[in-house]
Amino acid sequence: MQSEEAIGVFDSGVGGLSVLAHIRDCLPHERLFYVADSAFMPYGCKSNQLVEERCLSVAAFFAEKKCKAMVVACNTATAAAVHHLRAMYDIPVIGMEPALKPAVGFSRAGVVGILATSGTVGSEKFRRLKDRYALDATLIVQPCPGLVEQIEKGDLDSEMTRSMLGSFLQPLMLQGVDTLVLGCTHYPFVAPLIREIVGETIAIVDTGDAIAREVERQLQLNNLLRSPLRLTDDRSALVKFGTTGDIDQVEPLMSQLWGKDTSPKQLLF
Ligand code: DGL
């Protein structure tokens, strides 16, 4: 039965775990397979063609595993390749983009800051998204080179990460931003530090929860929901992990961010 199959979720590294957690909370009875393409991390400073190739490789792996849906838990990869994946696969493919729509609706000052990778902000998809909301608010885009690498090192609140974030956030604060979009799935892991720097008056918008609800909607629409938990289900066994990177390096951080042992499988593609 197709609804018994897993949902494949991937990112360049551990960032997509911030989305996976929302999917697990929203759909606790679904099988999930998370792939961190850590051997090719970060995507944000790579060419469009390379990111596209990596997305196709991960998607081919999910297809081989007979996944019933795929989630591109990465803004950069979505911008580069989601249209190809949708054209190639006959299953729901859910991508993500910086949450400009809710942020513009939420901002009272009408000044919204967007933190994202260079790959996302340089993409055609993002240009179109920005154009759509540019009349409704002042949108200030801040690429964050180096931040994903800090997070992948596990430096979630080191002095280096703090000063890097300070240099990205100060200009936005000076321009009167009252709403901040986390346009990369890695950034929720430094949200507490961002909160410390910007204070309580700026709203921080993340897309993880909205994506989880979209996954649920797509599964419902396609009649692919797995039936609710059975007594035989071991909840932690429903979520599996893999990485193209070095297991010894990836595993500690993956397990730390997930909050329990992840024992990722070594993936070679
Ligand atoms: N987490 C990814 C995103 O949402 C990309 C990070 C990277 O590899 O640069 O954009």
Coordinates of C-alpha atoms and ligand atoms in Angstrom, one line a residue:
M1 CA 0.0 0.0 0.0
Q2 CA 1.5 3.3 -1.1
S3 CA 0.4 5.2 2.0
E4 CA 2.7 2.9 4.1
E5 CA 5.8 4.3 2.3
A6 CA 8.0 7.0 3.7
I7 CA 8.1 10.8 3.0
G8 CA 11.6 11.7 1.8
V9 CA 12.8 15.0 3.3
F10 CA 16.2 16.6 2.4
D11 CA 18.5 19.5 2.7
S12 CA 22.2 20.3 2.1
G13 CA 22.9 19.4 5.7
V14 CA 21.2 19.5 9.1
G15 CA 19.1 22.6 8.4
G16 CA 16.1 20.7 7.1
L17 CA 15.8 19.0 10.6
S18 CA 14.1 22.3 11.6
V19 CA 11.3 21.4 9.1
L20 CA 11.4 17.7 9.8
A21 CA 10.5 18.4 13.4
H22 CA 7.4 20.2 12.3
I23 CA 6.4 17.4 10.0
R24 CA 6.9 14.8 12.7
D25 CA 4.7 16.8 15.1
C26 CA 2.0 17.4 12.5
L27 CA 2.1 13.8 11.1
P28 CA 3.4 11.6 14.0
H29 CA 2.3 8.4 12.3
E30 CA 4.1 8.9 9.0
R31 CA 7.4 7.2 8.1
L32 CA 10.0 9.9 7.4
F33 CA 13.4 9.5 5.7
Y34 CA 15.7 12.5 6.2
V35 CA 18.7 12.9 3.9
A36 CA 21.5 15.5 4.7
D37 CA 23.6 16.0 1.6
S38 CA 26.5 17.0 3.8
A39 CA 29.2 16.1 1.3
F40 CA 28.0 18.9 -0.9
M41 CA 27.0 21.4 1.9
P42 CA 26.6 24.4 1.7
Y43 CA 24.4 24.7 -1.4
G44 CA 24.0 28.5 -0.9
C45 CA 27.3 29.4 -2.6
K46 CA 27.3 26.7 -5.2
S47 CA 26.3 27.1 -8.9
N48 CA 22.7 26.5 -9.8
Q49 CA 23.7 23.6 -12.0
L50 CA 25.5 21.8 -9.1
V51 CA 22.6 22.3 -6.7
E52 CA 20.2 21.1 -9.4
E53 CA 22.3 17.9 -10.0
R54 CA 22.4 17.2 -6.2
C55 CA 18.7 17.6 -6.0
L56 CA 18.2 15.1 -8.8
S57 CA 20.5 12.6 -7.1
V58 CA 18.7 12.8 -3.8
A59 CA 15.3 12.6 -5.6
A60 CA 16.5 9.5 -7.5
F61 CA 17.4 7.9 -4.2
F62 CA 14.0 8.7 -2.7
A63 CA 12.3 7.3 -5.8
E64 CA 14.4 4.1 -5.5
K65 CA 13.1 3.8 -1.9
K66 CA 9.6 4.2 -3.2
C67 CA 8.9 7.4 -1.2
K68 CA 5.3 8.5 -1.6
A69 CA 6.2 12.3 -1.4
M70 CA 9.3 14.4 -1.3
V71 CA 10.0 17.6 0.7
V72 CA 12.7 19.9 -0.4
A73 CA 13.5 21.2 3.1
C74 CA 15.8 23.9 1.7
N75 CA 15.0 27.3 0.2
T76 CA 18.1 27.3 -2.0
A77 CA 17.4 23.8 -3.5
T78 CA 13.8 24.7 -4.0
A79 CA 14.7 27.8 -6.0
A80 CA 17.2 25.8 -8.1
A81 CA 15.3 22.6 -8.8
V82 CA 11.8 22.1 -7.5
H83 CA 10.3 22.6 -10.9
H84 CA 12.5 19.8 -12.4
L85 CA 11.5 17.4 -9.6
R86 CA 7.8 18.2 -10.1
A87 CA 8.2 17.5 -13.8
M88 CA 10.1 14.3 -13.3
Y89 CA 8.1 12.6 -10.5
D90 CA 4.5 11.7 -10.2
I91 CA 4.3 12.2 -6.5
P92 CA 3.7 15.3 -4.4
V93 CA 6.9 17.4 -4.2
I94 CA 6.7 20.1 -1.6
G95 CA 9.2 22.9 -1.7
M96 CA 9.7 26.0 0.4
E97 CA 10.4 29.7 -0.1
P98 CA 11.0 32.6 2.3
A99 CA 7.7 33.5 4.1
L100 CA 7.2 36.9 2.6
K101 CA 3.4 36.7 2.4
P102 CA 2.8 36.2 6.1
A103 CA 5.6 38.5 7.1
V104 CA 4.2 41.4 4.9
G105 CA 0.7 40.7 6.4
F106 CA 2.1 40.8 9.9
S107 CA 4.4 43.8 9.7
R108 CA 2.9 47.0 11.2
A109 CA 5.7 49.2 10.1
G110 CA 5.6 47.7 6.6
V111 CA 9.4 47.1 6.8
V112 CA 10.4 43.4 6.5
G113 CA 13.9 42.0 6.7
I114 CA 14.7 38.7 4.9
L115 CA 17.7 36.6 5.9
A116 CA 18.7 33.9 3.3
T117 CA 21.6 32.3 1.5
S118 CA 23.2 34.0 -1.5
G119 CA 21.8 31.2 -3.7
T120 CA 18.3 31.9 -2.7
V121 CA 18.5 35.7 -3.0
G122 CA 20.2 35.5 -6.3
S123 CA 17.6 33.2 -7.8
E124 CA 14.9 34.1 -10.4
K125 CA 12.3 32.4 -8.2
F126 CA 13.1 34.8 -5.3
R127 CA 13.2 37.8 -7.6
R128 CA 9.6 37.0 -8.7
L129 CA 8.5 36.4 -5.1
K130 CA 10.0 39.7 -4.0
D131 CA 8.4 41.6 -6.9
R132 CA 5.0 40.2 -5.9
Y133 CA 5.2 41.8 -2.4
A134 CA 7.3 44.8 -3.1
L135 CA 4.3 47.2 -3.4
D136 CA 2.9 46.1 0.0
A137 CA 6.0 46.6 2.1
T138 CA 9.7 47.7 2.1
L139 CA 11.6 44.4 1.7
I140 CA 15.2 44.5 2.9
V141 CA 17.2 41.4 1.8
Q142 CA 20.2 40.3 3.7
P143 CA 22.3 37.4 2.4
C144 CA 24.2 35.7 5.2
P145 CA 27.4 34.2 3.8
G146 CA 29.2 31.9 6.3
L147 CA 26.2 31.4 8.7
V148 CA 25.2 27.9 7.4
E149 CA 28.8 26.8 7.9
Q150 CA 28.8 28.1 11.5
I151 CA 25.6 26.1 12.2
E152 CA 27.0 23.0 10.6
K153 CA 30.0 23.3 12.9
G154 CA 27.6 23.3 15.8
D155 CA 28.5 26.9 16.7
L156 CA 25.0 27.9 17.6
D157 CA 26.0 30.5 20.2
S158 CA 29.7 31.1 19.9
E159 CA 31.2 34.7 19.9
M160 CA 32.0 34.2 16.2
T161 CA 28.4 33.4 15.3
R162 CA 27.1 36.2 17.5
S163 CA 29.3 38.8 15.8
M164 CA 28.4 37.4 12.3
L165 CA 24.7 37.7 13.1
G166 CA 25.2 41.1 14.6
S167 CA 26.7 42.3 11.4
F168 CA 23.8 41.0 9.4
L169 CA 21.1 42.2 11.7
Q170 CA 22.3 45.7 12.7
P171 CA 21.7 47.3 9.3
L172 CA 18.2 45.8 9.3
M173 CA 17.4 47.1 12.7
L174 CA 18.7 50.6 11.7
Q175 CA 16.3 50.6 8.8
G176 CA 13.3 50.0 11.1
V177 CA 12.5 46.3 10.3
D178 CA 9.8 45.0 12.6
T179 CA 9.4 41.5 11.0
L180 CA 12.3 39.2 10.1
V181 CA 11.9 36.2 7.8
L182 CA 14.2 33.2 8.3
G183 CA 14.7 32.3 4.6
C184 CA 16.9 29.3 5.2
T185 CA 16.1 26.2 7.1
H186 CA 19.3 26.3 9.0
Y187 CA 18.5 29.6 10.7
P188 CA 15.8 28.5 13.2
F189 CA 18.7 26.8 15.0
V190 CA 20.2 30.2 15.8
A191 CA 16.8 31.8 16.4
P192 CA 17.5 32.2 20.2
L193 CA 20.6 34.1 19.4
I194 CA 18.8 36.2 16.8
R195 CA 16.1 36.9 19.4
E196 CA 18.9 38.1 21.9
I197 CA 20.3 40.5 19.3
V198 CA 17.1 42.0 18.0
G199 CA 15.1 42.1 21.3
E200 CA 11.5 41.3 21.8
T201 CA 9.8 43.8 19.6
I202 CA 10.8 42.2 16.2
A203 CA 8.7 39.3 15.0
I204 CA 10.6 36.3 13.7
V205 CA 8.9 34.3 10.9
D206 CA 9.8 30.7 10.1
T207 CA 8.1 28.5 7.5
G208 CA 8.6 25.0 9.1
D209 CA 5.0 24.8 10.5
A210 CA 3.4 26.0 7.2
I211 CA 5.4 23.4 5.2
A212 CA 4.3 20.6 7.6
R213 CA 0.7 21.6 7.1
E214 CA 1.2 21.7 3.3
V215 CA 2.6 18.2 3.4
E216 CA -0.4 17.0 5.3
R217 CA -2.7 18.8 2.8
Q218 CA -1.0 17.2 -0.2
L219 CA -1.1 13.7 1.3
Q220 CA -4.8 14.1 2.1
L221 CA -5.5 15.4 -1.4
N222 CA -3.7 12.4 -3.0
N223 CA -5.1 9.9 -0.5
L224 CA -1.7 9.0 0.8
L225 CA -2.0 9.5 4.5
R226 CA -0.8 6.6 6.6
S227 CA -3.4 5.4 9.1
P228 CA -3.0 6.5 12.7
L229 CA -0.4 5.0 15.0
R230 CA -0.8 1.3 15.8
L231 CA 0.2 -0.3 19.0
T232 CA 3.0 -2.1 17.1
D233 CA 4.5 1.2 15.9
D234 CA 7.8 2.2 17.5
R235 CA 7.6 6.0 17.1
S236 CA 11.3 6.6 16.9
A237 CA 11.7 3.8 14.3
L238 CA 9.4 5.7 12.0
V239 CA 12.0 8.4 11.4
K240 CA 15.2 7.3 9.6
F241 CA 18.3 9.3 8.7
G242 CA 21.0 9.2 6.1
T243 CA 23.9 11.5 4.9
T244 CA 26.3 11.7 2.0
G245 CA 28.9 13.2 4.4
D246 CA 31.3 11.7 6.9
I247 CA 29.1 9.9 9.5
D248 CA 31.5 10.6 12.3
Q249 CA 31.3 14.3 11.7
V250 CA 27.6 14.5 10.9
E251 CA 26.1 12.1 13.5
P252 CA 26.9 14.1 16.7
L253 CA 25.3 17.3 15.5
M254 CA 22.4 15.6 13.8
S255 CA 21.6 13.8 17.0
Q256 CA 22.1 16.9 19.1
L257 CA 19.7 19.0 16.9
W258 CA 17.1 16.2 16.6
G259 CA 17.2 15.6 20.4
K260 CA 17.8 11.9 20.2
D261 CA 20.0 9.3 18.5
T262 CA 19.8 9.5 14.7
S263 CA 22.3 6.8 13.6
P264 CA 22.4 8.1 10.0
K265 CA 23.1 5.6 7.2
Q266 CA 26.1 6.3 4.9
L267 CA 24.7 7.2 1.5
L268 CA 27.0 7.1 -1.5
F269 CA 25.6 9.1 -4.4
Ligands
DGL1 N1 19.2 25.1 4.4 C1 19.3 25.6 3.1 C2 18.3 26.7 2.8 O1 17.2 26.6 3.3 C3 20.6 25.8 2.4 C4 21.8 26.0 3.2 C5 23.0 25.9 2.4 O2 23.4 24.8 2.1 O3 23.6 26.9 2.0 O4 18.5 27.6 2.0

